[in-house]
Coordinates of C-alpha atoms in Angstrom, one line a residue:
X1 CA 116.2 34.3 212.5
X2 CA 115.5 31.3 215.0
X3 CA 111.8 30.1 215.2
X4 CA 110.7 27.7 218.4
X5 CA 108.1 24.8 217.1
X6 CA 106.3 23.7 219.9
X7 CA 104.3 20.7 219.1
X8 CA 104.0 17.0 220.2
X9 CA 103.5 15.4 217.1
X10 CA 106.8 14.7 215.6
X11 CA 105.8 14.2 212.3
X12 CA 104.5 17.5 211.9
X13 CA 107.2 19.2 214.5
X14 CA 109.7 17.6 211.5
X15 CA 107.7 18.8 208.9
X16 CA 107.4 22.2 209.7
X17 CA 111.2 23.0 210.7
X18 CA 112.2 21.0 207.1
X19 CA 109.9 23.8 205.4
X20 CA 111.2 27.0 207.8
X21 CA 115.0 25.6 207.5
X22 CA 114.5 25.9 203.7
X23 CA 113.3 29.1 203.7
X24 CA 116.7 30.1 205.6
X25 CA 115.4 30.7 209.6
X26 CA 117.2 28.6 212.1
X27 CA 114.8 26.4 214.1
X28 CA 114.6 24.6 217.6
X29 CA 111.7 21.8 218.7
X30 CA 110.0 20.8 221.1
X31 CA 107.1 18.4 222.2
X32 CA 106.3 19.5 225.5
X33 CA 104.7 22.5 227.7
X34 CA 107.9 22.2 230.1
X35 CA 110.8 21.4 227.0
X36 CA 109.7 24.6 225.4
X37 CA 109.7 27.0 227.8
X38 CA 113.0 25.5 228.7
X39 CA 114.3 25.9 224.9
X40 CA 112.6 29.3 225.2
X41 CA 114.6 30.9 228.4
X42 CA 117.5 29.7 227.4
X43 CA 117.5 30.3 223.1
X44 CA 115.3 33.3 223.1
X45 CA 113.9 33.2 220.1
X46 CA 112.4 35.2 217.4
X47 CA 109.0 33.7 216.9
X48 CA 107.1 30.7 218.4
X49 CA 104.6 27.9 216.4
X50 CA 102.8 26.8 219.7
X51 CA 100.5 23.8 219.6
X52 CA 97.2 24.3 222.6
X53 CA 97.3 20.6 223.2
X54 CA 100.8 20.1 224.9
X55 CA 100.9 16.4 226.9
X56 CA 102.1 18.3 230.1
X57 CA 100.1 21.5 229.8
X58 CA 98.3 23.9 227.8
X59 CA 99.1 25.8 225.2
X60 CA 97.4 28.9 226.3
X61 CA 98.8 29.0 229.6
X62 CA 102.2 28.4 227.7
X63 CA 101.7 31.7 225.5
X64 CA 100.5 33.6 229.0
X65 CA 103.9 32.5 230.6
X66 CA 105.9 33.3 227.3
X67 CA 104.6 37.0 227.4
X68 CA 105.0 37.5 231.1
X69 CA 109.1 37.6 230.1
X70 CA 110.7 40.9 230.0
X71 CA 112.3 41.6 226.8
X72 CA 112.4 38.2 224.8
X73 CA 108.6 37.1 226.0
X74 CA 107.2 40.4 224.9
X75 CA 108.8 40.7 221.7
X76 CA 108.8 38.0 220.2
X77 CA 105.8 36.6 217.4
X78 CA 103.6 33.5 218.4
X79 CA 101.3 31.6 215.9
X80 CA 99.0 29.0 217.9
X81 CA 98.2 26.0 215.7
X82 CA 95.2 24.1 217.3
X83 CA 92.6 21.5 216.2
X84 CA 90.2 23.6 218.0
X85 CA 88.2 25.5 215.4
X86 CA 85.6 27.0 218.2
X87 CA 85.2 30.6 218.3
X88 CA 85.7 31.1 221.7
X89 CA 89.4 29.0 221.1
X90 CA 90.1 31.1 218.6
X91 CA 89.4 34.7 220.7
X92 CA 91.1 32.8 224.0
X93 CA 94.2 31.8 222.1
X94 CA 94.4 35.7 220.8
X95 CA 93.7 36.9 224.5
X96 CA 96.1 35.0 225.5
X97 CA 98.9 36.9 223.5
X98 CA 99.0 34.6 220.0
X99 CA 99.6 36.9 217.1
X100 CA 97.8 34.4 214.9
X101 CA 95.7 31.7 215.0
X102 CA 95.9 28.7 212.6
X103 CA 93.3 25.4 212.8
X104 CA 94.3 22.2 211.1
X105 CA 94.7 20.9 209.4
X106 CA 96.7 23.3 207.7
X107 CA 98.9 24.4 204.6
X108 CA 102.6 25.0 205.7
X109 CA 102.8 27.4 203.1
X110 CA 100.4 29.6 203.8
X111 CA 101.6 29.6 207.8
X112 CA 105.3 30.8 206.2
X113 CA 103.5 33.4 204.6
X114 CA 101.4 34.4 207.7
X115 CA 104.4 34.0 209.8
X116 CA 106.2 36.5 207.6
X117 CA 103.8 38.9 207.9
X118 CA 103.6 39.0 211.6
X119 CA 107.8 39.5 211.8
X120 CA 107.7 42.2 208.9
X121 CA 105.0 44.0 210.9
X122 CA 106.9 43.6 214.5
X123 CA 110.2 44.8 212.2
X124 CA 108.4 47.8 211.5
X125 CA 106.4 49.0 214.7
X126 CA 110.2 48.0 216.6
X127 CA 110.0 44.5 218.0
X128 CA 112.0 41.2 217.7
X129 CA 115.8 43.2 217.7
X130 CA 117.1 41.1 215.8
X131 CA 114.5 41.0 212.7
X132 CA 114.6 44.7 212.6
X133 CA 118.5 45.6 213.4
X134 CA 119.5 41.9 210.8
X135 CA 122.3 42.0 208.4
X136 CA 123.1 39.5 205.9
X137 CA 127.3 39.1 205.0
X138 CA 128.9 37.6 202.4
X139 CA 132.2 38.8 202.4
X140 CA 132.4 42.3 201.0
X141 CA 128.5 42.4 199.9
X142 CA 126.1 43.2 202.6
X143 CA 122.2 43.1 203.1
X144 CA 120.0 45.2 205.3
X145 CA 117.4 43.3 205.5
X146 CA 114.9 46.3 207.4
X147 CA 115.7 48.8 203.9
X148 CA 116.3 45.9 201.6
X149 CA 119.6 47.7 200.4
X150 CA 122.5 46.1 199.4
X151 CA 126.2 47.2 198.9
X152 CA 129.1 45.6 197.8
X153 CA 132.4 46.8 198.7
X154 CA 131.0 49.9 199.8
X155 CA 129.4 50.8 196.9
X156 CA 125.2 50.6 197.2
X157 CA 123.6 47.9 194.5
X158 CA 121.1 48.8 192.4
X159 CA 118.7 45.6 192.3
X160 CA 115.2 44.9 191.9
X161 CA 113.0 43.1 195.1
X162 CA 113.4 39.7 193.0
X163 CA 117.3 40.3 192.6
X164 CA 117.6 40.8 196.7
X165 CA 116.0 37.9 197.4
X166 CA 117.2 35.9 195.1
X167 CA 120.8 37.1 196.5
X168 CA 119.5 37.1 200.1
X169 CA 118.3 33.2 199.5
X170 CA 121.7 32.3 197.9
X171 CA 124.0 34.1 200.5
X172 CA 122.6 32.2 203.4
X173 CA 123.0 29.0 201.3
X174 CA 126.5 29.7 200.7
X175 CA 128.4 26.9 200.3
X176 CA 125.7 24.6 199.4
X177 CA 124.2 23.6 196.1
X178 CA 121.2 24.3 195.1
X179 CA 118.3 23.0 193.0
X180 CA 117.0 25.2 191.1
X181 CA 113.2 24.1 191.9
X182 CA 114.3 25.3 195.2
X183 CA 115.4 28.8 194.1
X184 CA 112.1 29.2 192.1
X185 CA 110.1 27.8 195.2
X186 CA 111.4 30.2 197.3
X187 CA 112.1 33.4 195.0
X188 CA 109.2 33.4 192.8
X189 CA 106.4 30.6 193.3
X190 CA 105.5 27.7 196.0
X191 CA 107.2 24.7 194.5
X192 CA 108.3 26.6 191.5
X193 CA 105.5 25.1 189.1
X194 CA 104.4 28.0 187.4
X195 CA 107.6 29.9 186.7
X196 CA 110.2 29.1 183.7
X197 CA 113.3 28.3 184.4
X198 CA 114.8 30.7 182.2
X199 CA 113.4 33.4 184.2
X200 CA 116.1 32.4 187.0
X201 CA 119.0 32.0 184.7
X202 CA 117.7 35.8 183.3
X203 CA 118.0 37.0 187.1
X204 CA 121.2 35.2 187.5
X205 CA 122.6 36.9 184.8
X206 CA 121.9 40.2 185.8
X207 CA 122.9 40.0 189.2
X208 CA 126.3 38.5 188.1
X209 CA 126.6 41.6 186.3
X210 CA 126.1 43.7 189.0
X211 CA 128.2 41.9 191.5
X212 CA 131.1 41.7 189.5
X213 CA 133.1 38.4 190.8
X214 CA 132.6 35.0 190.5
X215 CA 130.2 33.7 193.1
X216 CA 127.3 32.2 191.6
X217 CA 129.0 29.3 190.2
X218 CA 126.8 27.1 187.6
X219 CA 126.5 23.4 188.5
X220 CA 125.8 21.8 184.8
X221 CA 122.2 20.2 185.3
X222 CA 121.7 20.8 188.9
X223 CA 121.0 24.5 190.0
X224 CA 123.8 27.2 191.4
X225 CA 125.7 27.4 194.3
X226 CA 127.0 30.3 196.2
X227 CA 131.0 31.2 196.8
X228 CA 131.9 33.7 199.3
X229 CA 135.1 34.1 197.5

């Protein structure tokens, strides 16, 4: 999943690709009207965070210019973030083409969640191709991401919503340790705060026993890490 971020403070452009990369999508940035419709014509991504207030342009006309794109333009999901809290901003930004309008300030975690949304409902009515045809593969276990089923070798898992994202999270983190505040943040709560850690290690444990294999290896004191094996 590859998610544009248009927006010309860099602080915040930073910010929100750090929080998107850790939830797994693949992001580009950008802090101009002209850099991101360049970035957008030649990356074609699935979704776009566009700022209004661009240094060379306007974000509106931006969204108008994204949409007018066969294919790619009309497909893919676009959240405006603004500082402009007017109604009449809000209903231009939408005319425009925005899926969603956010003000700031803002919470990143609640534009993930409203991001999510938008893709899960374009995945459904047929948009972005490649939320609605996307695989995830680990060597012999796969994830359909559109059904949320799982096999492995072949033969279908049985696993609960928690266990297939907990194994969709760790998949496309092979190869790289991780905390376990990070798999709680993800999986379960925001930041993890309110969830035990013993309900991961539980979930762990089950889904090694229904993979079969060794690859969720243990790092003593640290988290879990993923081996495609």
């Amino acid at each position: 999943m590859k998610i544009l971020i248009i927006e010309d403070d860099t602080g915040l452009n930073s910010g929100i690709r750090f929080a998107l990369e850790q939830e797994g999508y693949e992001t580009l940035g950008a802090g101009t009207f002209q850099e991101g419709y360049a970035l957008f014509e030649r990356e074609r991504p699935d979704a776009v965070i566009l700022d209004l207030n661009l240094p060379d342009g306007d974000g509106i006309s931006l969204c108008q210019k994204i949409r007018s794109l066969p294919g790619a333009g009309e497909k893919c999901a676009v959240v405006m973030l603004t500082a402009r809290d007017l109604e009449t901003d809000e209903i231009m930004g939408l005319t425009s083409g925005a899926d969603d309008y956010i003000t700031k300030p803002f919470s990143v975690a609640v534009l993930k969640i409203r991001l999510q949304n938008i893709l899960r409902r374009l995945a459904a009515e047929g948009g972005t191709d490649q939320v609605s045809d996307r695989t995830v593969v680990s060597g012999d276990i796969v994830l359909d991401l559109k059904t949320f089923r799982a096999s492995c070798g072949g033969r279908e898992l049985d696993l609960s919503m928690t266990e297939f994202r907990l194994l969709q999270y760790f998949m496309e983190h092979k190869d790289q340790a991780l905390l376990k505040e990070q798999i709680l943040g993800h999986v379960w709560d925001e930041g993890g705060n309110y969830v035990e850690e013993n309900t991961l290690s539980v979930n762990v444990s089950r889904l090694r026993k229904k993979l079969g294999g060794d690859h969720i290896r243990t790092i003593q004191g640290i988290g879990y890490l993923w081996e495609e094996g």
